[in-house]
mmCIF file of C-alpha atoms in Angstrom:
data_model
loop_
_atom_site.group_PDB
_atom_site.id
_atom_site.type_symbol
_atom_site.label_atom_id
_atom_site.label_comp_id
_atom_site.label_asym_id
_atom_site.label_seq_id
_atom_site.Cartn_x
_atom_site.Cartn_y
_atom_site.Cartn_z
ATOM 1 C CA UNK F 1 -85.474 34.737 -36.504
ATOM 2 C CA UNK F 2 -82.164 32.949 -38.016
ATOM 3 C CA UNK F 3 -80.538 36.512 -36.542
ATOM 4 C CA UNK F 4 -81.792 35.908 -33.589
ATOM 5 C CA UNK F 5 -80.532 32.111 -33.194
ATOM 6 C CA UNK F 6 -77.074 33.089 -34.716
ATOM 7 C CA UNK F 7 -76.917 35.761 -32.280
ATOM 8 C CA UNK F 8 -77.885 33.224 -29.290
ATOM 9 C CA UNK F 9 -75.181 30.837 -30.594
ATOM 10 C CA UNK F 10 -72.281 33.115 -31.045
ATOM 11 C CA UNK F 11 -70.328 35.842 -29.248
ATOM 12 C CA UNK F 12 -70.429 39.118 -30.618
ATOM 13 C CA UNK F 13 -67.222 39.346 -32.607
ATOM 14 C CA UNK F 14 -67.302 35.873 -34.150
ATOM 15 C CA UNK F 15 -70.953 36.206 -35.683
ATOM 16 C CA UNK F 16 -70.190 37.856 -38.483
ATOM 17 C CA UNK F 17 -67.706 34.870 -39.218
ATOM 18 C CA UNK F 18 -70.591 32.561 -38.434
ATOM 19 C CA UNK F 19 -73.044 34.091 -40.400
ATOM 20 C CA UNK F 20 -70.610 34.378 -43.142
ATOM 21 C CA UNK F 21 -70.205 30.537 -42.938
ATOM 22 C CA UNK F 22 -73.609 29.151 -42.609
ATOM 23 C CA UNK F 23 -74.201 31.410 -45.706
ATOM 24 C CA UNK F 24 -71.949 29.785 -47.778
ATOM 25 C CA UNK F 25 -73.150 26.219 -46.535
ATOM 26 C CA UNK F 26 -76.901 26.582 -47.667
ATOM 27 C CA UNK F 27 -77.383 23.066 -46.670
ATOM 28 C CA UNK F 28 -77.185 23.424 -42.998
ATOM 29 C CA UNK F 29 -80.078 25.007 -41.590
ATOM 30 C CA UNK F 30 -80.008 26.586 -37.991
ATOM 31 C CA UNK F 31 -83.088 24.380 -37.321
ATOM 32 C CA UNK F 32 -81.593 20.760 -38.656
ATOM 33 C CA UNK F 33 -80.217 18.811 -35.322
ATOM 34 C CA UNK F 34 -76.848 17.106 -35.411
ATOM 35 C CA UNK F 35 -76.603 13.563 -33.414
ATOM 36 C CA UNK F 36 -73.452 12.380 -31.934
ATOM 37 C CA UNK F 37 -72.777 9.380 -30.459
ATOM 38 C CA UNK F 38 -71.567 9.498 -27.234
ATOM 39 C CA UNK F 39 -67.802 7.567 -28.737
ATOM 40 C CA UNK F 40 -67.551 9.893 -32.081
ATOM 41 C CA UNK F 41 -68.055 12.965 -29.945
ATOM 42 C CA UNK F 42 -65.361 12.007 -27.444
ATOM 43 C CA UNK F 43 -63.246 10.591 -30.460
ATOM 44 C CA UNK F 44 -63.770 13.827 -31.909
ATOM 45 C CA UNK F 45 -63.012 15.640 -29.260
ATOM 46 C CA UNK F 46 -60.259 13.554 -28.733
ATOM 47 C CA UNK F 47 -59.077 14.984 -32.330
ATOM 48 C CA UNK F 48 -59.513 18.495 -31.209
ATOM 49 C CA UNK F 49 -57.313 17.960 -28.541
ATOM 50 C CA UNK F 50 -54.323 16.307 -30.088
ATOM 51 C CA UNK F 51 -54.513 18.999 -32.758
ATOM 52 C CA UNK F 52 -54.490 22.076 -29.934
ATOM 53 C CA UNK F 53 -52.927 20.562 -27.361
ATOM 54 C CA UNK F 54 -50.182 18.252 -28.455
ATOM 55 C CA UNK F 55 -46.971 17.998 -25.571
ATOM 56 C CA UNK F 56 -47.072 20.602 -23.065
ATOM 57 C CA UNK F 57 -46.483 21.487 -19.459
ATOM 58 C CA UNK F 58 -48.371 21.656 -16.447
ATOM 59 C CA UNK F 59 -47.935 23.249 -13.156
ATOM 60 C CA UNK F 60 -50.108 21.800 -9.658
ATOM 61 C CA UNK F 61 -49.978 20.200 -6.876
ATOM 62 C CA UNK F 62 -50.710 16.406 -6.404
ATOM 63 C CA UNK F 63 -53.417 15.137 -4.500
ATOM 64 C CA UNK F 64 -55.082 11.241 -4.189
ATOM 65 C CA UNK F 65 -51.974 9.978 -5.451
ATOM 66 C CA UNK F 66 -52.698 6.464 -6.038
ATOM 67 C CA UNK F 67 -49.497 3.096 -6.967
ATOM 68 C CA UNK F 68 -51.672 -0.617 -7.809
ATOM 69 C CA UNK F 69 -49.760 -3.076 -8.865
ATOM 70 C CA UNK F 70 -49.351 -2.473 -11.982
ATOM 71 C CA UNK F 71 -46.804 0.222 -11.038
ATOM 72 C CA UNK F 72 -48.700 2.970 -12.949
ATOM 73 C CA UNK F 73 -49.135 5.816 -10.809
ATOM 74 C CA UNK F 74 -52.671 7.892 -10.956
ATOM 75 C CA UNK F 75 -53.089 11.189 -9.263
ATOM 76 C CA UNK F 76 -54.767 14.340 -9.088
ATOM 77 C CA UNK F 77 -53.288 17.178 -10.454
ATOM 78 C CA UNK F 78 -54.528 20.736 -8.760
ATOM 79 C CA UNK F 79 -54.295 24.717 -8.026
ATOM 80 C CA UNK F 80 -56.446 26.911 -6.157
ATOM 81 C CA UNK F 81 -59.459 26.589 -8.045
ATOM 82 C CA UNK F 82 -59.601 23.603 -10.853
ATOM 83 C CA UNK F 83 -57.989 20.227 -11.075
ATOM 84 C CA UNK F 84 -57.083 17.365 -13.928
ATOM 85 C CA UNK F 85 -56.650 13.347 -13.530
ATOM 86 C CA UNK F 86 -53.200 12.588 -14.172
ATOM 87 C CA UNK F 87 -51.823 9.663 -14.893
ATOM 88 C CA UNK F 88 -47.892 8.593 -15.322
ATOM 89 C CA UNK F 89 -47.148 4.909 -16.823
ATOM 90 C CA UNK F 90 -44.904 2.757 -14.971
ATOM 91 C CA UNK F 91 -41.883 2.982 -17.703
ATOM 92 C CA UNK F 92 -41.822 7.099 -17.420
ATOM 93 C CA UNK F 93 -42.297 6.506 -13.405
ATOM 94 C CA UNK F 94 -39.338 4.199 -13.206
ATOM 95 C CA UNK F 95 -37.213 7.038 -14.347
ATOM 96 C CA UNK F 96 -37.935 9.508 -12.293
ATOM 97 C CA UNK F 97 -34.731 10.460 -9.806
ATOM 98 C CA UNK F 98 -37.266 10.992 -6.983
ATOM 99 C CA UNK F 99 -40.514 9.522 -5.849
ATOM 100 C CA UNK F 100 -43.702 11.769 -6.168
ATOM 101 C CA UNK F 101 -45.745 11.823 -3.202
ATOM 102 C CA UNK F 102 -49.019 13.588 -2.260
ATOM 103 C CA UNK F 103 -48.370 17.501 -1.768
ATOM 104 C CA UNK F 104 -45.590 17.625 -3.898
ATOM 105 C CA UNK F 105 -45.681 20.660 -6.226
ATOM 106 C CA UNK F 106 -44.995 19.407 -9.782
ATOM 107 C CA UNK F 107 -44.524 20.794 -13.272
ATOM 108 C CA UNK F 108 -45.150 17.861 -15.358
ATOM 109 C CA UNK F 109 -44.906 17.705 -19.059
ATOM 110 C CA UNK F 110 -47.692 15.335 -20.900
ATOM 111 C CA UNK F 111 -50.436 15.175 -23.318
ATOM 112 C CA UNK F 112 -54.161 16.326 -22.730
ATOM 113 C CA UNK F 113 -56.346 12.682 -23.254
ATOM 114 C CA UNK F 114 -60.257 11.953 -22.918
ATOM 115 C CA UNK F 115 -60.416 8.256 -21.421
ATOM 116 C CA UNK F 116 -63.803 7.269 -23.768
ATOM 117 C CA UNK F 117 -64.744 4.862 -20.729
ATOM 118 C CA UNK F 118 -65.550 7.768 -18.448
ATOM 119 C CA UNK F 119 -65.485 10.150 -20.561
ATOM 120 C CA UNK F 120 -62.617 12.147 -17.789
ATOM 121 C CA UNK F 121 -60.794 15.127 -19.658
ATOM 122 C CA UNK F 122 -56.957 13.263 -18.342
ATOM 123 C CA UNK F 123 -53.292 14.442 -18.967
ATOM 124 C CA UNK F 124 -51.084 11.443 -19.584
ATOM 125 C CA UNK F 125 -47.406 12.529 -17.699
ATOM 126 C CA UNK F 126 -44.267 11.240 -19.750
ATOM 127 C CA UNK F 127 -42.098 13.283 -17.059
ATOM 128 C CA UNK F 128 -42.414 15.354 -13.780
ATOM 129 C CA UNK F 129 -40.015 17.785 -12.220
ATOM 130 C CA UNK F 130 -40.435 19.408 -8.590
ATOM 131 C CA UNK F 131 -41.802 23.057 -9.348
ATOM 132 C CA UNK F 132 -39.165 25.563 -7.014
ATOM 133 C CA UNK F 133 -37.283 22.383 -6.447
ATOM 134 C CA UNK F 134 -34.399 21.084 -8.474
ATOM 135 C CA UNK F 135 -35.493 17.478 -9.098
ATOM 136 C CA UNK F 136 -32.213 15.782 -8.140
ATOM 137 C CA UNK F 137 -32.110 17.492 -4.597
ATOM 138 C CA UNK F 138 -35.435 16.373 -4.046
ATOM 139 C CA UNK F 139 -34.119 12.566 -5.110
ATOM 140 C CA UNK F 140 -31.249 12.874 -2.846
ATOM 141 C CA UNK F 141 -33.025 13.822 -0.103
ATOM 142 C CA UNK F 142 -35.534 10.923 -0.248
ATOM 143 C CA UNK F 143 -32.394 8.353 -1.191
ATOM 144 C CA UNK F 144 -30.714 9.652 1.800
ATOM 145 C CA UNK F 145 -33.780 9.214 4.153
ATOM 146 C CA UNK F 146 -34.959 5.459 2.461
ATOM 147 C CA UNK F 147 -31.328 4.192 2.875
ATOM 148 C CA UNK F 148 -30.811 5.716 6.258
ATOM 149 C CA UNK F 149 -33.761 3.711 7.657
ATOM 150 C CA UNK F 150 -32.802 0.492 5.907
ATOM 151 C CA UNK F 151 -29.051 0.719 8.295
ATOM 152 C CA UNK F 152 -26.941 1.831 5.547
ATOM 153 C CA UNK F 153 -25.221 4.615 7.361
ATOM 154 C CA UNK F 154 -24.982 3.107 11.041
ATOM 155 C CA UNK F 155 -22.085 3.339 12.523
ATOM 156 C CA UNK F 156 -21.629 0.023 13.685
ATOM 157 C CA UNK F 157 -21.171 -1.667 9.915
ATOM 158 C CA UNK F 158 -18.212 0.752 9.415
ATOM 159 C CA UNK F 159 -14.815 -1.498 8.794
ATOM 160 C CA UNK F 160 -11.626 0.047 10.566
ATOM 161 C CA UNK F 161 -8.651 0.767 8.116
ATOM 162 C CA UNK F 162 -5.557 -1.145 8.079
ATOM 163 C CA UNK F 163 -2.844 1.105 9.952
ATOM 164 C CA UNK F 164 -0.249 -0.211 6.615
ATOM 165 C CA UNK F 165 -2.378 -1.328 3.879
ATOM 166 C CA UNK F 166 -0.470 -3.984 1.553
ATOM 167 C CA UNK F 167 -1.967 -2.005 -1.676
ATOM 168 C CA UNK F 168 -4.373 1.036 -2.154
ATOM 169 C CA UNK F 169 -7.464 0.623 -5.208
ATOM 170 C CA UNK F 170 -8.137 3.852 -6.388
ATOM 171 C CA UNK F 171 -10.995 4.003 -8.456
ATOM 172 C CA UNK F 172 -11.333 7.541 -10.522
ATOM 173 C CA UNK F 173 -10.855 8.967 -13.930
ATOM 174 C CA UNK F 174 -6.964 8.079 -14.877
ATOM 175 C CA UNK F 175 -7.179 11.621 -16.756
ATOM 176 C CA UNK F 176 -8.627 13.888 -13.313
ATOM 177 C CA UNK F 177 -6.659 16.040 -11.093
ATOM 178 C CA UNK F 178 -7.967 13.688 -8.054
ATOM 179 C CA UNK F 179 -5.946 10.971 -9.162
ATOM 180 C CA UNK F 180 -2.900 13.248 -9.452
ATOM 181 C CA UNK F 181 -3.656 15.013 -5.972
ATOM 182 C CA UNK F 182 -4.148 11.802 -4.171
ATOM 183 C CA UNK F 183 -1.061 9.784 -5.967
ATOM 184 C CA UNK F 184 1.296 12.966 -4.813
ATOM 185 C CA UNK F 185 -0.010 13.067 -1.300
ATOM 186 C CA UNK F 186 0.286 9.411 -0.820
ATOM 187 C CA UNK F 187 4.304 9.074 -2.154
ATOM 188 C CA UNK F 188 5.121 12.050 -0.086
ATOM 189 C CA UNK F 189 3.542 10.390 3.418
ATOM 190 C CA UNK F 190 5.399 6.285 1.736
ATOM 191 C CA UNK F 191 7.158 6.412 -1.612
ATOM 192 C CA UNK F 192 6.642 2.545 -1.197
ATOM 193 C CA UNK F 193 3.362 2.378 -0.997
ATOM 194 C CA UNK F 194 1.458 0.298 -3.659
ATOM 195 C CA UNK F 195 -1.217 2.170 -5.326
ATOM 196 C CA UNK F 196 -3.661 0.141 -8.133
ATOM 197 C CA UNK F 197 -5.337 2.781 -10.328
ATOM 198 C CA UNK F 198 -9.059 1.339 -11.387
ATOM 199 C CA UNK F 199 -10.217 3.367 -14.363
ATOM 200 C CA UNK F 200 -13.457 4.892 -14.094
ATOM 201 C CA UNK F 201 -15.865 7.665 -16.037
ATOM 202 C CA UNK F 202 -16.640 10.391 -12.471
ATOM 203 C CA UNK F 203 -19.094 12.183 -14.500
ATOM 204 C CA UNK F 204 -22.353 11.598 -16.800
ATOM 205 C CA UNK F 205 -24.621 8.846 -17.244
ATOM 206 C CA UNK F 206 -22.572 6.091 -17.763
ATOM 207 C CA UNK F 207 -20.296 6.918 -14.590
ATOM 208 C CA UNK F 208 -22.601 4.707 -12.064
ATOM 209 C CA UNK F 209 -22.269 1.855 -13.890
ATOM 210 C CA UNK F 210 -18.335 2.302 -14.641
ATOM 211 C CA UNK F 211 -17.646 3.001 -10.642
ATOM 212 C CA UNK F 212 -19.723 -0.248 -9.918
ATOM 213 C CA UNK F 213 -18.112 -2.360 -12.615
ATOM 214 C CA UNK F 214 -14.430 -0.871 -11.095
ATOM 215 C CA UNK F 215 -15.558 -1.153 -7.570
ATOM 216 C CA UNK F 216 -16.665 -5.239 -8.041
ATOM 217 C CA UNK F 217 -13.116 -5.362 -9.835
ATOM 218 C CA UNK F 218 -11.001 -4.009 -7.072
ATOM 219 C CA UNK F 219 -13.102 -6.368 -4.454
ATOM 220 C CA UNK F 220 -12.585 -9.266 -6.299
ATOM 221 C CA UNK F 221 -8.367 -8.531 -6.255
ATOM 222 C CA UNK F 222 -8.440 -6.773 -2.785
ATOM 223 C CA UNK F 223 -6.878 -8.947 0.114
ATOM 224 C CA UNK F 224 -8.073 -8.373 3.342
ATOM 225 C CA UNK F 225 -5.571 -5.931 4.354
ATOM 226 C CA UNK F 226 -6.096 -3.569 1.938
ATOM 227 C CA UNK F 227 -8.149 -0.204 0.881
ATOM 228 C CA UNK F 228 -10.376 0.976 -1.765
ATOM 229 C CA UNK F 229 -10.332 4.908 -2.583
ATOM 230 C CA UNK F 230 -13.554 6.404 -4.561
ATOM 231 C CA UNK F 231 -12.242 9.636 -5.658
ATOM 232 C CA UNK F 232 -12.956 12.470 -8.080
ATOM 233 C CA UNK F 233 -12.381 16.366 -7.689
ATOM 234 C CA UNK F 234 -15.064 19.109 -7.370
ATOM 235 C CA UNK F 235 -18.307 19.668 -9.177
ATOM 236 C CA UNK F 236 -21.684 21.008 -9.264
ATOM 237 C CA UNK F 237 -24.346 18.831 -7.639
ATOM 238 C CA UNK F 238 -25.493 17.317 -11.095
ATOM 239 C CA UNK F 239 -21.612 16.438 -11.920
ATOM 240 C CA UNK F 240 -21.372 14.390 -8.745
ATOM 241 C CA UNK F 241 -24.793 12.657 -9.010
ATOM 242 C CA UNK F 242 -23.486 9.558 -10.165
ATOM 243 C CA UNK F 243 -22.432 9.018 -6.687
ATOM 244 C CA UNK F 244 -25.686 9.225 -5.460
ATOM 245 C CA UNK F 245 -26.518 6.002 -7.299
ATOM 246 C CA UNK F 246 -28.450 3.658 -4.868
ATOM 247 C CA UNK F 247 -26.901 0.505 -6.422
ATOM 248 C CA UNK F 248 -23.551 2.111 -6.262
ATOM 249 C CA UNK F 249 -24.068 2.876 -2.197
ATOM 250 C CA UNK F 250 -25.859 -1.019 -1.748
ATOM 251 C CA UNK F 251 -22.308 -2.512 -3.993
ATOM 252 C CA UNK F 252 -20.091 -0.014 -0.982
ATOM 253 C CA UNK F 253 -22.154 -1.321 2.008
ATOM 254 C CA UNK F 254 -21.956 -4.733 0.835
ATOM 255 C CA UNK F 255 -18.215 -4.590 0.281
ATOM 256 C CA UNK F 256 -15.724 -6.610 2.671
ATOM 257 C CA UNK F 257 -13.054 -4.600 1.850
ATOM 258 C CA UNK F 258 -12.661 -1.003 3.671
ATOM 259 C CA UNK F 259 -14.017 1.830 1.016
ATOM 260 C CA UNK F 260 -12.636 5.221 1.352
ATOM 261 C CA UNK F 261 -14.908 8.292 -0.477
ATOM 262 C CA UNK F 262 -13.281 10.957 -1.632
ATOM 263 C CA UNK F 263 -15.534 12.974 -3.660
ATOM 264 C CA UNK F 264 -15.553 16.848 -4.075
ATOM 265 C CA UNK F 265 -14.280 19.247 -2.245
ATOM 266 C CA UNK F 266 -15.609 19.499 1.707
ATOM 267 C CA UNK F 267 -19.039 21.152 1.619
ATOM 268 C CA UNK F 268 -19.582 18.440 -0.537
ATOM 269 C CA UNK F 269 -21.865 15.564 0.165
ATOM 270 C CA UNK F 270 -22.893 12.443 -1.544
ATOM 271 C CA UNK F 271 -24.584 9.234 -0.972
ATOM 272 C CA UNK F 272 -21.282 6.912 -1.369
ATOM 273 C CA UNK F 273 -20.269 9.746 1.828
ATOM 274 C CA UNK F 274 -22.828 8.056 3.679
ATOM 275 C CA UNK F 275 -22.526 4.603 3.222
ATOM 276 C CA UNK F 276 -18.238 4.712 2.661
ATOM 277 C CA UNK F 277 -16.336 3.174 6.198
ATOM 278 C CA UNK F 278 -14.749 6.717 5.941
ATOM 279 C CA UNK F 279 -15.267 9.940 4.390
ATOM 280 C CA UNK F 280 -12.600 12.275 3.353
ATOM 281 C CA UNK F 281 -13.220 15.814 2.356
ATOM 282 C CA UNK F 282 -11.016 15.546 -0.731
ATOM 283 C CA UNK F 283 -8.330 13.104 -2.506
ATOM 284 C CA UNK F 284 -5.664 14.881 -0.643
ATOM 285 C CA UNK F 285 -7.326 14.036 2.583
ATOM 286 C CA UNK F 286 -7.710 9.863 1.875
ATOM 287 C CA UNK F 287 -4.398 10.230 0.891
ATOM 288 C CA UNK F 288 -3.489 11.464 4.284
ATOM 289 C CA UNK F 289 -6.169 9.023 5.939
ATOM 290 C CA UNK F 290 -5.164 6.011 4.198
ATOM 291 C CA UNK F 291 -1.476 6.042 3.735
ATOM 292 C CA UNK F 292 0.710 6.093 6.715
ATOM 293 C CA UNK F 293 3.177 8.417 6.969
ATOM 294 C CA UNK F 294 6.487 7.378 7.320
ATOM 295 C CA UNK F 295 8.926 10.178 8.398
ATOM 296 C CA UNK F 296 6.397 10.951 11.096
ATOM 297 C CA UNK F 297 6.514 6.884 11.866
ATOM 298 C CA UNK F 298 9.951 7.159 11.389
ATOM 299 C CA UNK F 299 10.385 10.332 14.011
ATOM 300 C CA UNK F 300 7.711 8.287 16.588
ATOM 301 C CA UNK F 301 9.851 4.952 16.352
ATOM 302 C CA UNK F 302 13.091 7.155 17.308
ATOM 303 C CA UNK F 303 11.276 8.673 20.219
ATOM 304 C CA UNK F 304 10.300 5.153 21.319
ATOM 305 C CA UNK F 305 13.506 4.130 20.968
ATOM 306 C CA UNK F 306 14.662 6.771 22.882
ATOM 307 C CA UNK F 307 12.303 6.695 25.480
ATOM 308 C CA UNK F 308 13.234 2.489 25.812
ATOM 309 C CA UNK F 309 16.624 3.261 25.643
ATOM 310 C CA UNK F 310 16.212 5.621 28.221
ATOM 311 C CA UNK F 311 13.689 3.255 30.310
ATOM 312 C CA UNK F 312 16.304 0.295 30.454
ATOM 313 C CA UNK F 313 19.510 2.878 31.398
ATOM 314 C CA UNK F 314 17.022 4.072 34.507
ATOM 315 C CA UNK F 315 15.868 0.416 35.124
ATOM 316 C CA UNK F 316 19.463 -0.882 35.176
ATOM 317 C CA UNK F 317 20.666 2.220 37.159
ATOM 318 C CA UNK F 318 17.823 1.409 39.768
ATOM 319 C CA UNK F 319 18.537 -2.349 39.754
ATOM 320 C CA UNK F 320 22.262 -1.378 40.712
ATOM 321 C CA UNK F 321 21.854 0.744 43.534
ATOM 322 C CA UNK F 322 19.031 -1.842 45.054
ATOM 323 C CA UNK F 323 22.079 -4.568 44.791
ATOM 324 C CA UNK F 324 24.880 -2.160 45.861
ATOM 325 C CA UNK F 325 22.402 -2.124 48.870
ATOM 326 C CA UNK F 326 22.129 -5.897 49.139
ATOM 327 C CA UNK F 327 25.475 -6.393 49.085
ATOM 328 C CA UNK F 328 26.603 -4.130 51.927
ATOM 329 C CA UNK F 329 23.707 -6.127 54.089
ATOM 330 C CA UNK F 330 25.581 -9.491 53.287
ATOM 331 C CA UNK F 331 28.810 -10.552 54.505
ATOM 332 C CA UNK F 332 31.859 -12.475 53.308
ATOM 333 C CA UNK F 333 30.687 -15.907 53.159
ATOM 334 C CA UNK F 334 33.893 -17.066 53.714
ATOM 335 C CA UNK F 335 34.003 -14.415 57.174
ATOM 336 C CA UNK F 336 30.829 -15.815 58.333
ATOM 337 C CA UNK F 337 31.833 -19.261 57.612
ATOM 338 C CA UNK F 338 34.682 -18.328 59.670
ATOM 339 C CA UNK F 339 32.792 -16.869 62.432
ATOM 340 C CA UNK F 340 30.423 -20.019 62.667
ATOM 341 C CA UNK F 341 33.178 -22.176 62.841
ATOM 342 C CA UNK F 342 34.639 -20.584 66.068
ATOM 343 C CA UNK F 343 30.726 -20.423 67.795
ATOM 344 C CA UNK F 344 30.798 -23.952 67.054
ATOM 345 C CA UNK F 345 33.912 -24.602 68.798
ATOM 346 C CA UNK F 346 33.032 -22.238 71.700
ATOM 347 C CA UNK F 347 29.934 -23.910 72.143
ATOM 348 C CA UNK F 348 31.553 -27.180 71.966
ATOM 349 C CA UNK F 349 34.062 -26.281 74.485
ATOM 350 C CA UNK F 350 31.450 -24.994 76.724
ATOM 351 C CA UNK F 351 29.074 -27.875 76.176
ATOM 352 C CA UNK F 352 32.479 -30.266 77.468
ATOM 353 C CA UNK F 353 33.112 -27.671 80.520
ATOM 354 C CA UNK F 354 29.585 -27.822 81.562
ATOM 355 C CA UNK F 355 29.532 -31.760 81.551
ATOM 356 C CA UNK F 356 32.599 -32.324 82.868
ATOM 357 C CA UNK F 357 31.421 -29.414 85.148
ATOM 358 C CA UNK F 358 28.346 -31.901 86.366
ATOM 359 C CA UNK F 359 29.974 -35.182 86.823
ATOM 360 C CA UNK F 360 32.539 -33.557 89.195
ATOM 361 C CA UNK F 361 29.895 -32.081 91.084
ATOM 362 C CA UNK F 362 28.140 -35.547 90.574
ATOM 363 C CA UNK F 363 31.184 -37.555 91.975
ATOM 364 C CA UNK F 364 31.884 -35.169 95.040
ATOM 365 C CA UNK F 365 27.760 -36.160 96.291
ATOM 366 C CA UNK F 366 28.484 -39.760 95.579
ATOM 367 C CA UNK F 367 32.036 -39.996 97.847
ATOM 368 C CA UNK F 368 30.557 -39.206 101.167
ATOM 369 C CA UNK F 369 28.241 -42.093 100.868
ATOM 370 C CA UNK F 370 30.811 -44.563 99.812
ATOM 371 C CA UNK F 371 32.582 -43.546 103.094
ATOM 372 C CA UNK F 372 29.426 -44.273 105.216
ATOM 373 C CA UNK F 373 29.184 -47.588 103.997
#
């Protein structure tokens, strides 16, 4: 009979182990029932768990995703055929680079957990990563969206750049190749122009907060005619992530001084891209944006003052031929003086003839009566 029950308890190839055991334990008899409470068998359980299954990953897709207010952040975690309560606290959710959402194939790394109140097998998430998706794409992408809905990129908060800026804040790693690039471009288009260099870290964690803290530096000594320059050379997508900072792009939207991105090379895009009055596809491009240049200003003032020069000879030259013209339509005064002077004395003469003309006439109609009488 005790065969029989071992052999009902047990798979085949661990019941010689089992028999072994209960051999050596003569106090435990087959028949002899064990009680558990229903807290020391989930404690216990719980035990089991943390010693198999300490930190480890998980693959699945999330489903019921659910946000209270605390800010934790419960969800289902599934595949094809089975699927796990998951739950993320609102510390290790706050520092995720993307937002999880329902659908979203995850690979999250956690620890296996029985919640005693429901007694629900759970796996507590201390960090999630998309699964086929690098996770800071997937944050870009959502950044991108969120800000471009809140106005960030519209057109018509863009500020126009000064034709001559009075100075030029460059804000970039004083060691970099962008801040030589962008210095030799900009002496080559004005030796003259005045260029502030704002030390800042391009790359790693700590380069967000360094561009923001140089960025709210350069407003705070920028006048109103000049330009702010956010540059750093080429990278992989991770090196230029700190430019994808949201509080970075909210401190270049909210900035009353024109910002000028130059970050990466041209197939490169960023956030501060976005959100910057003007984009350049490299340093040596806001150099060429921002700073006039003045042998070509130089070449365009001599053609202007050619083309003037050139506009007054014609206007003059016109002028003179319109009073050459004038002038042969007007006589001497002095001839036409002249010329009134003897019409006035014909007339006059003419006006005397004619008078003197009627009172003869008037004198020879008068005699003849004088005789009658």
């Amino acid at each position: 009979m005790t065969d029989d029950l071992f052999s009902s308890l047990f798979p085949e190839d661990v019941l010689p182990v089992a028999q072994k055991d209960a051999e050596e334990d003569i106090s435990v008899r087959p028949y002899e029932r064990v009680i558990w409470s229903v807290s020391s068998l989930l404690a216990s359980v719980q035990d089991q768990l943390e010693i198999h299954f300490e930190t480890l990953w998980v693959e699945g897709e999330v489903s019921n995703l659910r946000s209270p207010g605390s800010g934790h952040l419960y969800f289902t975690l599934k595949d094809d055929a089975c699927q796990i309560r998951a739950v993320m606290f609102r510390g290790q959710a706050s520092q995720l680079p993307f937002v999880i959402e329902d659908g979203q194939h995850l690979l999250c790394l956690g620890r296996v957990n029985i919640y005693r109140h429901r007694g629900d097998l759970q796996l507590i998430v201390d960090t999630a990563e998309p699964a086929g998706e690098g996770a800071l794409r997937l944050a870009f992408e959502q950044l991108k969206e969120r800000l471009n809905k809140e106005g960030l990129f519209d057109e018509s908060h863009k500020k126009e750049l000064p034709a001559f800026p009075d100075r030029i804040f460059i804000i970039t790693s004083p060691t970099g190749a962008a801040l030589h690039d962008f210095v030799k471009s900009a002496r080559l288009r004005h030796p003259a122009v005045e260029i502030v260099i704002c030390p800042a870290k391009v790359q790693g964690e700590e380069a967000a907060a360094d561009v923001r803290a140089a960025l709210a530096l350069a407003q705070k000594a920028a006048g109103p005619d000049d330009v702010i320059v956010i540059a750093r050379g080429g990278g992989s997508f991770e090196d230029l992530w700190p430019f994808n900072d949201e509080v970075l792009a909210k401190a270049i939207f909210n900035c009353p001084v024109p910002v000028v991105s130059a970050i990466g090379h041209e197939v490169d895009f960023t956030i501060a891209d976005f959100v910057a009055d003007k984009r350049a596809a490299t340093p040596t491009a806001a150099a060429q944006l921002v700073v006039p240049d003045m042998a070509a200003f130089k070449d365009r003032l001599d053609n202007l003052k050619k083309r003037l020069a050139d506009a007054i000879e014609s206007c003059v030259h016109n002028r003179r031929q319109a009073l050459a013209y004038l002038t042969s339509c007007i006589k001497e005064p002095r001839t036409i003086i002249a010329e009134r002077r003897l019409l006035v004395d014909d007339l006059r003469h003419t006006l005397i003839r004619s008078i003197n003309d009627k009172i003869m006439g008037l004198a020879d109609a008068v005699t003849p009566l004088n005789i009658k009488l």
